[in-house]
């Protein structure tokens, strides 16, 4: 019976980083297996000595699942050279990393965890995980705007998927996406000659922002974590 596992999965399961980031470390030549520089696609078995930057990976810590109400101005990066990085903002003793992104000037719900395996599953757009936003723009919302936004808009050399869009006020709307294109909502609005003045994410899948104050965070409830696992259990590893 083959007890081996992919190197990036092994690294992610230590809680050090996501599988995607592990691939970056491997490509940079920072990972060794039994003293030999590793390559993408390598597999490890029990007893192999895996080092990152010549240091052993610590066993997986207690898993943390955090919901943060990110304020504008915080960058969703783990790069500590960025003075506005989200890790320094949280200032936790445990190493965590964000699940996906929320651009710097946007606000609202973002998940952070040290569970590298589940990050990889959540980020797969084909899993159709819903994300819900409240958006304010600089011009009055028209029926034509709602129709075009919900039908699909050409951005980034592709057409956005049909989505739910609902007018909330003169200059505000609610939108539910299952895609994660870079600055997707802002680009969609720009294409239709609207400028986003405020963008707030209020839900990721079954996890709601609710009344969590800006800049504050909470642990996910046990029920939220169980449902999170249920929703991603069939994701490709």
Coordinates of N, CA and C in Angstrom, one line a residue:
X1 N 0.9 -1.2 0.0 CA 0.0 0.0 0.0 C 0.9 1.3 0.0
X2 N 0.6 2.2 -0.9 CA 1.4 3.4 -1.0 C 1.0 4.4 0.1
X3 N 2.0 4.7 1.0 CA 1.7 5.6 2.1 C 2.3 7.0 1.8
X4 N 2.7 7.2 0.5 CA 3.3 8.5 0.2 C 2.3 9.5 0.0
X5 N 2.7 10.8 0.0 CA 1.8 11.9 -0.3 C 2.6 13.0 -1.0
X6 N 1.9 13.8 -1.7 CA 2.6 14.9 -2.4 C 3.3 15.8 -1.5
X7 N 4.5 16.4 -1.9 CA 5.3 17.2 -1.0 C 4.5 18.5 -0.6
X8 N 3.8 19.1 -1.6 CA 3.0 20.3 -1.2 C 1.9 20.0 -0.2
X9 N 1.3 18.9 -0.3 CA 0.3 18.5 0.6 C 0.9 18.2 2.0
X10 N 2.1 17.6 2.0 CA 2.8 17.4 3.3 C 3.1 18.7 4.0
X11 N 3.6 19.7 3.2 CA 3.9 20.9 3.8 C 2.7 21.7 4.3
X12 N 1.6 21.6 3.5 CA 0.4 22.3 3.9 C -0.2 21.7 5.2
X13 N -0.1 20.4 5.3 CA -0.7 19.7 6.5 C 0.1 20.0 7.8
X14 N 1.3 20.6 7.7 CA 1.9 21.1 8.9 C 1.3 22.4 9.4
X15 N 0.5 23.0 8.6 CA -0.1 24.3 9.0 C 0.8 25.5 8.7
X16 N 1.9 25.2 8.0 CA 2.9 26.3 7.8 C 2.4 27.3 6.7
X17 N 1.8 26.7 5.7 CA 1.3 27.6 4.6 C 0.3 26.8 3.8
X18 N -0.3 27.4 2.8 CA -1.2 26.7 1.8 C -0.4 25.9 0.9
X19 N -1.1 25.0 0.2 CA -0.4 24.2 -0.8 C 0.1 25.0 -2.0
X20 N -0.6 26.0 -2.3 CA -0.1 26.9 -3.4 C 1.2 27.6 -3.0
X21 N 1.3 28.1 -1.8 CA 2.5 28.7 -1.3 C 3.6 27.7 -1.2
X22 N 3.3 26.5 -0.8 CA 4.3 25.4 -0.7 C 4.9 25.2 -2.1
X23 N 4.1 25.2 -3.1 CA 4.7 25.1 -4.5 C 5.6 26.2 -4.8
X24 N 5.3 27.4 -4.3 CA 6.2 28.5 -4.6 C 7.6 28.3 -3.9
X25 N 7.5 27.8 -2.6 CA 8.7 27.5 -1.9 C 9.6 26.5 -2.6
X26 N 8.9 25.4 -3.1 CA 9.6 24.3 -3.8 C 10.3 24.9 -5.1
X27 N 9.5 25.7 -5.8 CA 10.1 26.2 -7.1 C 11.3 27.1 -6.8
X28 N 11.3 27.8 -5.6 CA 12.4 28.7 -5.3 C 13.6 27.9 -4.7
X29 N 13.5 26.6 -4.7 CA 14.6 25.7 -4.2 C 14.8 25.8 -2.7
X30 N 13.8 26.2 -2.0 CA 13.9 26.4 -0.5 C 13.6 25.1 0.3
X31 N 13.1 24.1 -0.4 CA 12.7 22.8 0.3 C 13.6 21.7 -0.1
X32 N 14.0 20.9 0.9 CA 14.8 19.7 0.6 C 14.2 18.5 1.2
X33 N 14.4 17.3 0.6 CA 14.0 16.0 1.1 C 15.2 15.2 1.3
X34 N 15.5 14.8 2.5 CA 16.6 14.0 2.8 C 17.9 14.6 2.3
X35 N 18.0 16.0 2.4 CA 19.2 16.7 1.9 C 19.3 17.0 0.5
X36 N 18.3 16.6 -0.3 CA 18.3 16.9 -1.8 C 17.2 17.9 -2.1
X37 N 17.6 18.9 -2.9 CA 16.7 20.0 -3.2 C 15.5 19.4 -3.9
X38 N 14.3 19.7 -3.4 CA 13.0 19.1 -3.9 C 12.6 19.8 -5.2
X39 N 11.7 19.1 -5.9 CA 11.1 19.6 -7.1 C 9.6 19.4 -7.0
X40 N 8.8 20.2 -7.7 CA 7.4 20.1 -7.7 C 7.1 18.7 -8.2
X41 N 6.1 18.0 -7.6 CA 5.7 16.7 -8.0 C 6.4 15.6 -7.1
X42 N 7.4 16.0 -6.3 CA 8.0 15.0 -5.4 C 7.0 14.5 -4.4
X43 N 7.2 13.3 -4.0 CA 6.4 12.7 -2.9 C 7.2 12.3 -1.7
X44 N 6.6 12.3 -0.6 CA 7.4 11.9 0.6 C 6.7 10.8 1.3
X45 N 7.5 10.0 2.1 CA 7.0 8.9 2.8 C 7.4 9.0 4.3
X46 N 6.8 8.2 5.1 CA 7.1 8.3 6.5 C 8.6 8.1 6.7
X47 N 9.3 8.9 7.5 CA 10.7 8.8 7.7 C 11.5 9.8 6.9
X48 N 10.9 10.4 5.8 CA 11.6 11.4 5.1 C 11.8 12.6 5.9
X49 N 13.0 13.3 5.7 CA 13.3 14.5 6.4 C 13.1 15.7 5.5
X50 N 12.1 16.5 5.7 CA 11.7 17.6 4.9 C 12.1 18.9 5.6
X51 N 12.9 19.7 5.0 CA 13.3 21.0 5.5 C 12.9 22.1 4.6
X52 N 12.6 23.2 5.2 CA 12.3 24.5 4.5 C 13.2 25.5 5.0
X53 N 14.0 26.1 4.1 CA 15.1 27.0 4.5 C 16.0 26.4 5.5
X54 N 16.3 25.1 5.3 CA 17.2 24.3 6.2 C 16.7 24.1 7.6
X55 N 15.4 24.3 7.8 CA 14.8 24.2 9.1 C 13.6 23.2 9.0
X56 N 13.5 22.3 10.1 CA 12.4 21.3 10.0 C 11.1 22.0 10.2
X57 N 10.1 21.4 9.6 CA 8.7 21.9 9.7 C 8.1 21.4 11.0
X58 N 7.5 22.3 11.7 CA 6.9 21.9 13.0 C 5.6 21.2 12.8
X59 N 5.3 20.2 13.6 CA 4.1 19.4 13.4 C 2.8 20.3 13.5
X60 N 1.8 19.9 12.9 CA 0.6 20.7 12.7 C 0.1 21.2 14.1
X61 N -0.1 22.5 14.2 CA -0.7 23.0 15.5 C -2.2 22.8 15.6
X62 N -2.7 23.2 16.7 CA -4.2 23.2 16.8 C -4.7 24.1 15.7
X63 N -5.8 23.6 15.0 CA -6.3 24.3 13.9 C -7.2 25.5 14.3
X64 N -6.9 26.6 13.6 CA -7.6 27.9 13.9 C -8.4 28.3 12.7
X65 N -9.7 28.7 12.9 CA -10.5 29.2 11.8 C -11.1 30.6 12.3
X66 N -10.7 31.6 11.6 CA -11.0 33.0 12.1 C -11.8 33.7 11.1
X67 N -12.8 34.5 11.5 CA -13.5 35.4 10.7 C -13.1 36.8 11.1
X68 N -12.6 37.6 10.2 CA -12.2 39.0 10.4 C -13.0 39.9 9.6
X69 N -13.4 41.0 10.2 CA -14.1 42.1 9.5 C -12.9 43.1 9.1
X70 N -12.4 42.8 7.9 CA -11.2 43.6 7.5 C -11.6 45.1 7.2
X71 N -10.9 46.0 7.8 CA -11.1 47.4 7.4 C -10.4 47.8 6.2
X72 N -10.8 48.9 5.5 CA -10.1 49.4 4.3 C -8.7 49.7 4.7
X73 N -7.7 49.5 3.8 CA -6.4 49.8 4.1 C -5.5 48.7 4.5
X74 N -6.1 47.6 4.9 CA -5.3 46.4 5.2 C -5.2 45.5 4.0
X75 N -4.0 45.0 3.7 CA -3.7 44.2 2.6 C -3.7 42.7 2.9
X76 N -4.4 41.9 2.1 CA -4.5 40.5 2.3 C -3.3 39.8 1.9
X77 N -2.1 40.0 2.5 CA -0.9 39.4 2.2 C -0.2 38.9 3.5
X78 N 0.6 37.8 3.3 CA 1.4 37.4 4.5 C 2.8 37.9 4.4
X79 N 3.1 38.8 3.4 CA 4.4 39.4 3.2 C 4.6 40.5 4.3
X80 N 5.4 40.2 5.2 CA 5.6 41.2 6.3 C 6.3 42.4 5.9
X81 N 6.9 42.4 4.7 CA 7.5 43.6 4.2 C 6.5 44.7 3.8
X82 N 5.2 44.3 3.6 CA 4.1 45.2 3.4 C 3.7 45.8 4.7
X83 N 3.8 47.1 4.9 CA 3.5 47.6 6.3 C 2.0 47.5 6.6
X84 N 1.2 47.2 5.6 CA -0.3 47.1 5.9 C -0.7 45.7 5.8
X85 N 0.2 44.7 5.9 CA -0.2 43.3 5.8 C -1.1 42.8 6.9
X86 N -2.0 41.9 6.5 CA -3.0 41.4 7.4 C -2.5 40.6 8.6
X87 N -1.3 40.0 8.5 CA -0.8 39.3 9.6 C -0.4 40.2 10.8
X88 N 0.3 41.3 10.4 CA 0.7 42.2 11.4 C -0.5 42.9 12.0
X89 N -1.5 43.1 11.2 CA -2.7 43.8 11.7 C -3.4 42.9 12.8
X90 N -3.5 41.6 12.5 CA -4.1 40.7 13.5 C -3.2 40.5 14.7
X91 N -1.9 40.4 14.5 CA -0.9 40.3 15.6 C -1.2 39.1 16.5
X92 N -1.3 38.0 15.9 CA -1.6 36.7 16.6 C -0.3 36.0 16.9
X93 N -0.2 35.2 18.0 CA 1.1 34.5 18.2 C 1.2 33.3 17.2
X94 N 0.0 32.8 16.7 CA 0.0 31.6 15.8 C 0.1 32.1 14.4
X95 N 0.7 31.3 13.5 CA 0.8 31.6 12.1 C -0.5 31.2 11.4
X96 N -1.1 32.2 10.8 CA -2.3 31.9 10.0 C -2.2 32.6 8.6
X97 N -3.0 32.3 7.7 CA -3.0 33.0 6.4 C -4.4 33.1 5.9
X98 N -4.6 34.1 5.0 CA -6.0 34.4 4.6 C -6.4 33.4 3.5
X99 N -7.7 33.2 3.5 CA -8.3 32.3 2.5 C -8.9 33.2 1.4
X100 N -8.1 33.3 0.3 CA -8.5 34.2 -0.8 C -8.1 35.6 -0.5
X101 N -8.7 36.5 -1.2 CA -8.3 37.9 -1.0 C -9.5 38.8 -1.0
X102 N -9.2 40.0 -0.4 CA -10.2 41.1 -0.5 C -9.3 42.3 -0.7
X103 N -9.5 43.1 -1.8 CA -8.6 44.1 -2.1 C -8.4 45.2 -1.1
X104 N -7.3 45.9 -1.1 CA -6.9 46.7 0.0 C -8.0 47.7 0.4
X105 N -8.7 48.3 -0.5 CA -9.7 49.4 -0.1 C -11.1 48.8 0.1
X106 N -11.2 47.5 -0.1 CA -12.5 46.8 0.3 C -12.5 46.4 1.7
X107 N -13.7 46.1 2.2 CA -13.8 45.8 3.7 C -14.7 44.6 3.8
X108 N -14.8 44.1 5.0 CA -15.7 43.0 5.3 C -15.1 41.7 5.6
X109 N -15.8 40.6 5.4 CA -15.5 39.3 5.9 C -14.3 38.7 5.1
X110 N -13.3 38.2 5.8 CA -12.3 37.4 5.2 C -12.0 36.3 6.3
X111 N -11.7 35.1 5.8 CA -11.4 34.0 6.7 C -9.9 33.8 6.7
X112 N -9.4 33.5 7.9 CA -8.0 33.1 8.0 C -7.9 31.8 8.8
X113 N -6.8 31.0 8.5 CA -6.7 29.7 9.1 C -5.2 29.3 9.0
X114 N -4.9 28.3 9.8 CA -3.6 27.6 9.7 C -3.8 26.2 9.1
X115 N -5.0 25.9 8.6 CA -5.3 24.7 7.9 C -5.0 24.8 6.4
X116 N -3.8 24.5 6.0 CA -3.4 24.7 4.6 C -4.2 23.9 3.6
X117 N -4.7 22.7 4.1 CA -5.4 21.8 3.2 C -6.7 22.3 2.8
X118 N -7.4 22.9 3.8 CA -8.8 23.4 3.5 C -8.7 24.7 2.7
X119 N -7.7 25.4 2.8 CA -7.5 26.6 2.0 C -7.5 26.3 0.5
X120 N -6.8 25.2 0.1 CA -6.7 24.8 -1.2 C -8.0 24.4 -1.8
X121 N -8.8 23.8 -1.0 CA -10.2 23.3 -1.5 C -11.1 24.5 -1.6
X122 N -11.1 25.4 -0.7 CA -12.0 26.6 -0.7 C -11.8 27.4 -1.9
X123 N -10.5 27.6 -2.3 CA -10.1 28.5 -3.4 C -10.4 28.0 -4.8
X124 N -10.8 26.7 -4.9 CA -11.1 26.2 -6.2 C -12.5 26.7 -6.7
X125 N -12.4 27.6 -7.6 CA -13.6 28.3 -8.1 C -14.7 27.3 -8.6
X126 N -14.3 26.2 -9.1 CA -15.3 25.2 -9.7 C -16.1 24.6 -8.6
X127 N -15.8 24.9 -7.3 CA -16.7 24.4 -6.3 C -17.9 25.3 -6.0
X128 N -17.9 26.4 -6.8 CA -19.1 27.3 -6.7 C -19.5 27.8 -5.4
X129 N -18.5 28.1 -4.6 CA -18.7 28.7 -3.2 C -19.2 30.1 -3.4
X130 N -20.3 30.4 -2.7 CA -20.9 31.8 -2.8 C -20.2 32.8 -1.9
X131 N -20.0 34.0 -2.5 CA -19.5 35.1 -1.7 C -20.5 36.3 -2.0
X132 N -20.9 37.0 -0.9 CA -22.0 38.0 -1.0 C -21.4 39.4 -0.6
X133 N -21.8 40.4 -1.3 CA -21.2 41.7 -1.1 C -22.3 42.8 -1.2
X134 N -22.1 43.9 -0.4 CA -22.9 45.1 -0.5 C -22.0 46.1 -1.2
X135 N -22.5 46.8 -2.2 CA -21.7 47.7 -3.0 C -22.4 49.0 -3.2
X136 N -21.6 50.1 -3.0 CA -22.1 51.4 -3.3 C -21.3 52.0 -4.5
X137 N -22.0 52.7 -5.3 CA -21.4 53.3 -6.5 C -21.7 54.7 -6.7
X138 N -21.1 55.4 -7.6 CA -21.2 56.9 -7.7 C -22.4 57.4 -8.5
X139 N -23.1 56.4 -9.1 CA -24.2 56.8 -10.0 C -25.5 56.0 -9.6
X140 N -26.6 56.5 -9.9 CA -27.9 55.8 -9.6 C -27.9 54.5 -10.3
X141 N -28.4 53.5 -9.6 CA -28.6 52.1 -10.2 C -29.8 52.1 -11.1
X142 N -29.6 51.6 -12.3 CA -30.7 51.5 -13.3 C -31.0 50.0 -13.5
X143 N -32.2 49.7 -14.0 CA -32.6 48.3 -14.4 C -31.6 47.8 -15.4
X144 N -31.1 48.6 -16.3 CA -30.1 48.1 -17.3 C -28.8 47.7 -16.6
X145 N -28.4 48.4 -15.6 CA -27.2 48.1 -14.9 C -27.3 46.7 -14.2
X146 N -28.5 46.5 -13.5 CA -28.7 45.3 -12.8 C -28.7 44.1 -13.8
X147 N -29.3 44.3 -15.0 CA -29.4 43.3 -16.0 C -28.1 42.9 -16.5
X148 N -27.3 43.9 -16.8 CA -25.9 43.6 -17.4 C -25.0 43.0 -16.4
X149 N -25.0 43.5 -15.1 CA -24.2 42.9 -14.1 C -24.5 41.4 -13.8
X150 N -25.8 41.1 -13.8 CA -26.2 39.8 -13.5 C -26.1 38.8 -14.7
X151 N -26.1 39.4 -15.9 CA -26.0 38.5 -17.1 C -24.5 38.1 -17.4
X152 N -23.6 39.0 -17.1 CA -22.2 38.7 -17.4 C -21.5 39.9 -18.1
X153 N -20.3 40.2 -17.7 CA -19.6 41.4 -18.2 C -18.2 40.9 -18.7
X154 N -17.8 41.4 -19.8 CA -16.4 41.0 -20.3 C -15.3 41.8 -19.6
X155 N -14.6 41.0 -18.8 CA -13.4 41.6 -18.1 C -12.3 40.6 -18.1
X156 N -11.0 41.0 -18.1 CA -9.9 40.1 -18.0 C -9.9 39.0 -19.0
X157 N -10.3 39.3 -20.3 CA -10.3 38.4 -21.4 C -11.3 37.2 -21.2
X158 N -12.3 37.5 -20.4 CA -13.3 36.4 -20.2 C -14.7 37.1 -19.9
X159 N -15.7 36.3 -19.9 CA -17.0 36.8 -19.5 C -17.4 36.3 -18.1
X160 N -17.8 37.2 -17.2 CA -18.1 36.8 -15.9 C -19.4 35.9 -15.9
X161 N -19.4 35.0 -15.0 CA -20.6 34.1 -14.9 C -21.8 34.9 -14.5
X162 N -23.0 34.4 -14.9 CA -24.3 35.0 -14.5 C -24.3 34.9 -12.9
X163 N -24.9 36.0 -12.3 CA -24.9 36.0 -10.9 C -26.1 36.8 -10.4
X164 N -26.4 36.7 -9.1 CA -27.5 37.4 -8.5 C -27.1 38.8 -8.2
X165 N -27.9 39.8 -8.6 CA -27.7 41.2 -8.3 C -29.0 41.8 -8.0
X166 N -29.1 42.5 -6.9 CA -30.3 43.1 -6.4 C -30.1 44.6 -6.0
X167 N -30.9 45.5 -6.5 CA -30.8 46.9 -6.1 C -31.3 47.1 -4.6
X168 N -30.5 47.8 -3.8 CA -30.8 48.0 -2.4 C -31.3 49.5 -2.2
X169 N -30.6 50.4 -2.9 CA -30.9 51.8 -2.7 C -30.6 52.5 -4.0
X170 N -30.7 53.8 -4.0 CA -30.4 54.6 -5.2 C -29.0 54.3 -5.8
X171 N -28.0 54.2 -4.9 CA -26.7 54.0 -5.4 C -26.0 52.7 -4.8
X172 N -26.8 51.7 -4.4 CA -26.3 50.5 -3.8 C -26.9 49.3 -4.3
X173 N -26.2 48.2 -4.2 CA -26.7 46.9 -4.7 C -26.1 45.8 -3.9
X174 N -26.7 44.6 -4.0 CA -26.2 43.4 -3.4 C -25.9 42.4 -4.5
X175 N -24.7 41.7 -4.4 CA -24.3 40.8 -5.5 C -23.7 39.6 -4.8
X176 N -24.0 38.4 -5.4 CA -23.5 37.1 -5.0 C -22.7 36.5 -6.1
X177 N -21.4 36.3 -5.8 CA -20.5 35.7 -6.8 C -20.1 34.3 -6.5
X178 N -19.8 33.5 -7.5 CA -19.2 32.2 -7.3 C -17.8 32.2 -8.0
X179 N -17.4 33.3 -8.5 CA -16.0 33.5 -9.1 C -15.1 34.3 -8.2
X180 N -13.9 34.3 -8.5 CA -12.9 35.0 -7.7 C -11.9 35.8 -8.6
X181 N -12.4 36.4 -9.7 CA -11.5 37.1 -10.5 C -10.9 38.3 -9.8
X182 N -9.8 38.8 -10.2 CA -9.1 39.9 -9.5 C -9.9 41.1 -9.6
X183 N -10.2 41.7 -8.5 CA -11.0 43.0 -8.4 C -12.3 42.9 -9.3
X184 N -12.9 41.7 -9.2 CA -14.0 41.4 -10.2 C -15.1 42.5 -10.1
X185 N -15.7 42.8 -9.0 CA -16.8 43.7 -8.9 C -16.4 45.1 -9.4
X186 N -15.3 45.5 -9.0 CA -14.8 46.9 -9.4 C -14.6 46.9 -10.9
X187 N -14.1 45.9 -11.5 CA -13.9 45.8 -12.9 C -15.2 45.8 -13.7
X188 N -16.1 45.0 -13.1 CA -17.5 44.9 -13.7 C -18.1 46.3 -13.8
X189 N -18.1 47.0 -12.6 CA -18.7 48.3 -12.5 C -18.0 49.3 -13.5
X190 N -16.7 49.2 -13.5 CA -15.9 50.1 -14.4 C -16.3 50.0 -15.8
X191 N -16.5 48.7 -16.2 CA -16.9 48.4 -17.6 C -18.2 49.1 -18.0
X192 N -19.1 49.2 -17.0 CA -20.4 49.8 -17.2 C -20.4 51.3 -16.8
X193 N -19.3 51.9 -16.6 CA -19.1 53.3 -16.3 C -19.6 53.7 -15.0
X194 N -19.5 52.8 -14.0 CA -19.8 53.1 -12.6 C -18.5 53.0 -11.8
X195 N -18.4 53.8 -10.8 CA -17.2 53.7 -9.9 C -17.6 53.3 -8.5
X196 N -17.0 52.2 -8.0 CA -17.3 51.7 -6.7 C -16.7 52.7 -5.6
X197 N -17.6 53.1 -4.7 CA -17.2 54.0 -3.6 C -17.1 53.2 -2.3
X198 N -17.7 52.1 -2.2 CA -17.6 51.3 -1.0 C -18.0 49.8 -1.4
X199 N -17.1 48.9 -0.9 CA -17.4 47.5 -1.2 C -17.2 46.7 0.1
X200 N -18.2 46.0 0.5 CA -18.1 45.2 1.7 C -18.6 43.8 1.5
X201 N -17.8 42.8 1.9 CA -18.2 41.4 1.8 C -18.9 41.0 3.1
X202 N -20.1 40.5 3.0 CA -20.9 40.1 4.2 C -21.0 38.6 4.4
X203 N -20.7 37.8 3.4 CA -20.8 36.4 3.6 C -19.9 35.6 2.7
X204 N -19.3 34.5 3.2 CA -18.6 33.5 2.4 C -19.2 32.2 2.7
X205 N -19.8 31.6 1.7 CA -20.6 30.4 1.9 C -21.6 30.5 3.0
X206 N -21.6 29.8 4.1 CA -22.5 29.8 5.2 C -22.1 30.7 6.3
X207 N -20.9 31.4 6.1 CA -20.4 32.2 7.2 C -20.7 33.7 7.0
X208 N -21.4 34.3 7.9 CA -21.9 35.7 7.8 C -21.0 36.6 8.6
X209 N -20.9 37.8 8.2 CA -20.2 38.9 8.9 C -21.0 39.3 10.1
X210 N -22.3 39.5 9.9 CA -23.3 39.9 10.9 C -22.9 41.2 11.5
X211 N -22.8 41.3 12.8 CA -22.6 42.6 13.5 C -21.1 42.7 14.0
X212 N -20.2 41.9 13.5 CA -18.8 42.0 13.9 C -18.3 43.3 13.5
X213 N -17.7 44.1 14.5 CA -17.3 45.4 14.3 C -16.1 45.4 13.3
X214 N -15.9 46.5 12.6 CA -14.7 46.7 11.7 C -13.4 46.5 12.5
X215 N -12.5 45.7 12.0 CA -11.2 45.5 12.6 C -11.2 44.4 13.7
X216 N -12.4 43.9 14.0 CA -12.4 42.8 15.0 C -12.5 41.5 14.3
X217 N -12.2 40.4 15.1 CA -12.3 39.1 14.6 C -12.9 38.1 15.6
X218 N -13.3 37.0 15.2 CA -13.9 36.0 16.1 C -13.5 34.6 15.5
X219 N -13.5 33.6 16.4 CA -13.3 32.2 15.9 C -14.6 31.7 15.3
X220 N -14.5 30.9 14.3 CA -15.7 30.3 13.8 C -16.3 29.3 14.9
X221 N -17.6 29.2 14.9 CA -18.2 28.3 15.8 C -17.9 26.9 15.4
X222 N -18.0 25.9 16.3 CA -17.8 24.5 15.9 C -18.8 24.1 14.8
X223 N -20.0 24.6 14.8 CA -21.0 24.3 13.8 C -20.6 24.8 12.4
X224 N -20.0 26.0 12.4 CA -19.5 26.6 11.2 C -18.4 25.8 10.6
X225 N -17.5 25.3 11.5 CA -16.3 24.6 11.0 C -16.8 23.2 10.4
X226 N -17.7 22.6 11.1 CA -18.3 21.3 10.6 C -18.9 21.5 9.2
X227 N -19.7 22.5 9.1 CA -20.4 22.7 7.8 C -19.3 23.1 6.7
X228 N -18.3 23.8 7.1 CA -17.2 24.2 6.2 C -16.6 22.9 5.6
X229 N -16.3 22.0 6.5 CA -15.7 20.7 6.0 C -16.7 19.9 5.1
X230 N -17.9 20.0 5.5 CA -18.9 19.2 4.7 C -19.0 19.8 3.3
X231 N -18.9 21.1 3.2 CA -19.0 21.8 1.9 C -17.8 21.6 1.0
X232 N -16.7 21.2 1.5 CA -15.5 21.1 0.7 C -14.9 19.6 0.7
X233 N -15.7 18.7 1.3 CA -15.2 17.3 1.5 C -15.0 16.6 0.1
X234 N -15.7 17.0 -0.9 CA -15.6 16.4 -2.2 C -14.7 17.2 -3.2
X235 N -14.1 18.2 -2.7 CA -13.2 19.0 -3.5 C -12.0 18.2 -3.9
X236 N -11.5 18.4 -5.1 CA -10.3 17.7 -5.5 C -9.1 18.2 -4.7
X237 N -8.3 17.2 -4.3 CA -7.1 17.5 -3.4 C -5.9 17.9 -4.3

